[in-house]
């Protein structure tokens, strides 16, 4: 089977689903599936990323029309190459790469599937009402046409599917929850020896982009209050790029403390031992389609303290791999309070449950094998 995966950008600095695409594509190759990727980046801008991938990548930018990303070269390439593939997977919504791919597939009756990656979450409509108006117009003209014509819309978890139904009307699509996740890294002795802990004492960890959506203001305020009441509480390490520098500067000024450590961006070699050594990962996001860092934390046996706006919260709560609360200051307080109530035995049990929940729900190898099986069954039924 030959699969084309289409995505707006493969630049890791742009965020989005590229990391999951790479992990899943590696599993596909191991399973004997041929993979190619098409994107709207300019080739020179992502030369190193292309070189690091094990499959052909077609960078068909530069794109135009702002974030929508129109590319005439992409349209030509699709018309010339789409017939080579048995199935096509579109990653993301609201941009030209999805619209152009859907139309091209429909012209030659080629099955295609769409991963929305949380982009149909109604949270965006509530938070950005002006953008909602633009999206509502585009929905009737373009996006619903893309989704309704797909063989199936692929969701990363049940909560994402449930929320997507409340975004726009009409909503007539075929749905399938396929899963998502990451892999368990192999931390050899050399990797551990080269890892320098940011602090000697135990710590909670926030790991992600420093932006308002992540609820970091709630974390630092709740932590500061709890640390004042319980000096024995582990410190707080905040790691990640400052996507909103003004927001980060304000938080640092408002919550200056020897117990809060801002360490900036970390590379992949540092990320895994940083997660493994943490007492718990803390993420009180206002919207998080999947929360890949949550799966990464569980893979290392580290429990998570998350909001119920992280869409995989049900699996966490039911599996006993952490605590869940609302994305409010009261919720953040509750997370730290619940942690403090545990004894050593209960914390050890939560660590073991974290790995169990990861293996059951968030090992991307298992999710990708389900996807391959699904695609093959779909192909044989047409």
XYZ file of C-alpha atoms in Angstrom:
382
model
C 0.000 0.000 0.000
C 1.206 3.501 -0.876
C 0.071 6.439 1.269
C 0.438 10.177 0.706
C 0.393 12.381 3.822
C -0.368 16.052 3.175
C 0.436 18.772 5.709
C 0.747 22.542 5.588
C 4.226 22.679 7.139
C 6.932 20.238 8.239
C 8.820 22.951 10.125
C 8.910 21.782 13.780
C 9.046 25.397 14.981
C 5.566 26.000 13.586
C 4.108 23.483 16.021
C 1.174 21.410 14.899
C 1.065 17.693 14.066
C 4.429 17.207 12.308
C 6.059 15.276 15.177
C 3.248 12.717 15.272
C 3.318 12.440 11.478
C 7.030 11.576 11.571
C 6.646 8.972 14.309
C 3.663 7.330 12.616
C 5.349 7.343 9.209
C 8.348 5.467 10.645
C 6.003 2.771 11.950
C 4.311 2.630 8.536
C 7.652 1.994 6.838
C 8.432 -0.831 9.270
C 5.039 -2.352 8.459
C 5.757 -2.336 4.720
C 3.683 0.713 3.803
C 5.252 3.166 1.345
C 4.942 6.759 2.552
C 5.435 10.125 0.887
C 4.797 13.583 2.345
C 3.714 16.740 0.526
C 3.837 20.151 2.202
C 3.662 23.844 1.360
C 7.087 24.803 2.690
C 9.723 26.268 0.435
C 12.312 23.519 -0.032
C 15.323 25.632 0.938
C 13.678 26.583 4.234
C 13.233 22.968 5.386
C 16.282 21.351 3.817
C 17.510 19.869 7.113
C 14.064 18.538 8.038
C 13.761 16.808 4.645
C 17.209 15.295 5.008
C 16.291 13.806 8.396
C 13.215 11.980 7.071
C 13.286 8.415 5.780
C 10.663 8.918 3.060
C 10.277 11.223 0.056
C 9.172 14.757 0.942
C 7.786 17.141 -1.678
C 8.118 20.763 -0.547
C 5.866 22.660 -2.946
C 5.993 26.213 -1.614
C 6.349 29.042 -1.265
C 2.689 29.538 -0.543
C 0.756 32.794 -0.622
C -2.507 34.324 0.642
C -1.282 34.558 4.225
C -1.956 31.629 6.533
C -4.298 30.013 3.987
C -1.256 29.008 1.947
C -2.253 28.914 -1.722
C 0.325 27.252 -3.969
C -0.097 26.747 -7.707
C 2.871 24.335 -7.720
C 1.081 22.166 -5.167
C -2.032 21.992 -7.341
C 0.004 20.961 -10.393
C 1.919 18.332 -8.400
C -1.303 16.781 -7.101
C -2.782 16.488 -10.587
C 0.385 14.786 -11.837
C 1.043 12.433 -8.895
C -2.113 11.649 -6.957
C -2.891 8.565 -9.015
C 0.218 6.823 -7.639
C -1.286 6.484 -4.160
C -3.810 4.047 -2.697
C -4.875 6.442 0.074
C -4.303 10.057 1.055
C -4.250 11.518 4.576
C -4.775 15.259 5.068
C -3.423 16.718 8.314
C -5.211 19.822 9.589
C -8.119 21.999 8.471
C -8.880 25.501 7.204
C -5.969 25.776 4.755
C -5.349 25.355 1.054
C -3.452 22.064 1.315
C -6.637 20.335 2.506
C -8.975 21.988 0.024
C -6.738 21.348 -2.992
C -6.074 17.732 -1.997
C -9.745 16.981 -1.421
C -10.768 18.371 -4.818
C -7.978 16.477 -6.580
C -8.959 13.211 -4.854
C -12.624 13.701 -5.677
C -11.786 14.249 -9.355
C -10.098 10.861 -9.693
C -12.169 9.030 -7.070
C -9.182 8.467 -4.763
C -10.085 7.829 -1.088
C -8.815 10.415 1.361
C -8.947 10.828 5.130
C -8.648 13.899 7.344
C -6.979 14.313 10.729
C -8.431 17.591 12.129
C -5.872 17.599 14.990
C -8.236 19.551 17.206
C -8.912 22.302 14.676
C -12.665 21.687 14.906
C -12.744 22.347 18.646
C -15.495 24.911 19.459
C -13.109 26.542 21.964
C -11.585 28.475 19.068
C -14.996 29.892 18.132
C -15.643 31.051 21.684
C -12.179 32.546 22.135
C -11.813 34.202 18.711
C -15.319 35.352 17.652
C -14.066 37.375 14.663
C -12.227 34.360 13.271
C -15.390 32.337 13.809
C -17.234 34.578 11.333
C -14.552 33.996 8.687
C -14.552 30.270 9.362
C -18.351 30.066 9.168
C -18.245 31.577 5.679
C -15.418 29.294 4.589
C -17.118 26.271 6.165
C -20.065 26.354 3.774
C -17.930 27.146 0.750
C -14.881 24.972 1.390
C -14.179 23.109 4.625
C -17.432 21.179 4.903
C -16.912 20.116 1.307
C -13.495 18.747 2.288
C -14.773 16.873 5.344
C -18.028 15.541 3.915
C -16.179 14.131 0.913
C -13.625 12.270 3.019
C -13.839 8.514 3.419
C -13.483 9.165 7.141
C -12.498 11.886 9.613
C -9.819 10.467 11.916
C -9.879 11.605 15.541
C -7.099 11.183 18.066
C -9.474 10.516 20.966
C -13.163 10.249 21.803
C -13.297 13.718 23.371
C -12.018 15.331 20.155
C -14.780 13.609 18.179
C -17.447 14.719 20.660
C -16.328 18.368 20.589
C -16.012 18.536 16.796
C -19.735 17.902 16.401
C -20.478 21.259 18.055
C -18.280 23.476 15.901
C -20.167 24.306 12.672
C -23.309 23.316 10.763
C -24.008 21.430 8.583
C -21.855 18.605 9.921
C -22.280 15.425 7.917
C -19.134 13.301 8.064
C -17.961 9.743 8.599
C -16.099 9.518 11.936
C -13.483 7.152 13.306
C -11.376 7.375 16.485
C -7.947 6.048 15.528
C -5.767 7.199 18.439
C -2.456 9.007 18.601
C 0.626 9.174 20.788
C 4.371 8.826 20.844
C 7.111 6.236 21.249
C 9.102 5.229 24.302
C 12.656 6.536 23.898
C 15.648 4.421 24.860
C 17.623 6.433 27.403
C 21.065 4.857 27.412
C 23.706 5.504 30.055
C 25.415 8.107 27.867
C 22.205 10.137 27.533
C 21.704 10.051 31.297
C 25.338 10.952 31.981
C 25.095 14.025 29.731
C 21.846 15.190 31.305
C 22.204 18.043 33.767
C 19.216 18.454 36.032
C 18.016 22.058 36.096
C 17.781 21.867 39.902
C 18.890 19.375 42.546
C 15.616 19.253 44.487
C 12.425 17.469 43.350
C 10.332 19.409 40.824
C 7.039 19.655 38.995
C 7.438 20.318 35.272
C 5.633 22.428 32.711
C 6.973 21.627 29.237
C 5.577 23.410 26.191
C 5.233 26.723 24.410
C 4.943 29.706 26.744
C 1.559 31.093 25.692
C -1.732 32.032 27.333
C -3.612 29.002 26.023
C -1.449 26.739 28.178
C -2.725 28.275 31.423
C 0.760 28.878 32.838
C -0.512 31.893 34.802
C -2.854 29.544 36.674
C -0.030 27.107 37.366
C 2.403 29.673 38.805
C -0.261 31.423 40.907
C -1.590 28.169 42.370
C 1.931 26.839 42.900
C 3.076 30.030 44.651
C 0.143 29.842 47.048
C 0.645 26.140 47.779
C 4.409 26.497 48.225
C 3.791 29.186 50.824
C 1.550 26.823 52.775
C 3.701 23.712 52.207
C 7.428 24.524 51.878
C 8.118 20.808 51.315
C 6.230 20.968 47.986
C 8.546 20.228 45.018
C 9.799 23.245 43.059
C 8.377 24.196 39.644
C 10.427 24.036 36.437
C 9.020 25.804 33.360
C 10.601 24.724 30.077
C 9.771 25.804 26.539
C 10.108 28.588 23.971
C 8.555 31.964 24.773
C 5.989 32.130 21.989
C 4.443 35.169 23.695
C 7.446 37.018 25.198
C 5.295 39.736 26.801
C 3.201 37.111 28.585
C 6.314 35.339 29.876
C 7.901 38.600 31.040
C 4.771 39.560 32.985
C 4.611 36.167 34.708
C 8.276 36.258 35.669
C 7.843 39.721 37.165
C 4.627 38.873 39.022
C 5.788 35.535 40.420
C 9.482 35.997 41.103
C 10.525 33.121 43.339
C 13.540 30.927 44.055
C 11.169 27.969 43.732
C 10.135 28.717 40.114
C 12.815 27.991 37.513
C 12.465 29.205 33.912
C 14.944 27.208 31.824
C 13.898 28.086 28.249
C 13.754 25.674 25.326
C 15.109 22.149 25.670
C 16.236 19.781 22.933
C 15.067 16.196 22.509
C 18.085 14.794 24.345
C 17.251 16.863 27.415
C 13.472 16.500 27.169
C 13.192 12.822 28.014
C 15.324 12.702 31.180
C 13.746 16.009 32.226
C 10.328 14.322 32.045
C 11.554 11.129 33.680
C 13.006 12.941 36.707
C 9.933 15.139 37.313
C 7.532 14.367 40.146
C 4.644 15.171 37.783
C 3.919 17.080 34.586
C 1.547 20.045 35.045
C -0.601 21.276 32.147
C -3.691 23.417 32.854
C -4.436 24.256 29.214
C -7.622 26.003 28.116
C -7.617 23.896 24.936
C -5.447 20.925 24.033
C -6.531 18.531 21.327
C -4.293 15.713 22.484
C -1.382 17.039 24.495
C 1.526 15.045 23.079
C 3.712 16.042 26.018
C 1.174 14.321 28.296
C 1.680 11.044 26.424
C 5.455 11.591 26.536
C 5.300 12.077 30.287
C 3.300 8.893 30.792
C 5.764 7.001 28.592
C 8.486 7.911 31.107
C 6.342 6.777 34.039
C 5.675 10.338 35.188
C 2.114 11.144 36.342
C 0.285 14.203 35.027
C -1.738 17.006 36.616
C -3.956 18.342 33.841
C -7.093 20.307 33.076
C -10.248 18.775 31.640
C -9.591 20.807 28.471
C -6.792 18.404 27.561
C -8.852 16.046 25.447
C -7.282 12.821 26.715
C -8.255 13.614 30.314
C -10.765 10.758 30.506
C -8.121 8.130 29.806
C -5.865 9.725 32.449
C -8.567 9.860 35.113
C -9.943 6.371 34.448
C -6.456 4.864 34.389
C -5.312 6.553 37.619
C -2.294 8.123 35.894
C -2.762 11.569 37.425
C -5.305 14.140 38.508
C -7.772 16.178 36.449
C -9.440 19.491 37.321
C -10.982 22.517 35.603
C -8.896 25.082 33.688
C -9.342 27.677 36.421
C -7.300 28.908 39.370
C -9.474 26.769 41.631
C -8.735 23.790 39.404
C -4.980 24.402 39.482
C -5.128 24.669 43.285
C -7.034 21.390 43.397
C -4.358 19.608 41.364
C -1.563 20.582 43.760
C -3.743 19.860 46.810
C -4.532 16.363 45.554
C -0.858 15.727 44.968
C -0.010 16.813 48.511
C -2.584 14.411 49.967
C -0.804 11.356 48.529
C 1.652 9.273 50.498
C 4.770 7.647 49.008
C 2.961 4.362 48.271
C 0.173 6.107 46.368
C 2.670 8.128 44.317
C 4.602 4.987 43.389
C 1.355 3.315 42.282
C 0.456 6.339 40.144
C 3.859 6.114 38.433
C 3.309 2.477 37.485
C -0.207 3.248 36.265
C 1.212 6.015 34.063
C 3.168 3.525 31.982
C 0.187 1.195 31.803
C -2.082 3.975 30.510
C 0.546 4.939 27.943
C 0.814 1.397 26.586
C -2.938 0.945 26.442
C -3.885 4.262 24.847
C -0.970 6.368 23.638
C 1.744 4.163 22.163
C 1.862 5.507 18.603
C 3.026 2.172 17.243
C -0.259 0.589 18.300
C -2.269 3.559 16.988
C -0.465 3.468 13.640
C -0.951 -0.287 13.236
C -4.673 0.307 13.832
C -4.577 3.023 11.170
C -2.868 0.722 8.659
C -5.393 -2.034 9.327
C -8.227 0.472 8.962
C -6.884 1.807 5.645
C -6.466 -1.691 4.241
C -9.988 -2.700 5.216
C -11.377 0.500 3.739
C -9.469 -0.097 0.490
C -10.728 -3.671 0.180
C -14.332 -2.550 0.681
C -14.277 -0.127 -2.290
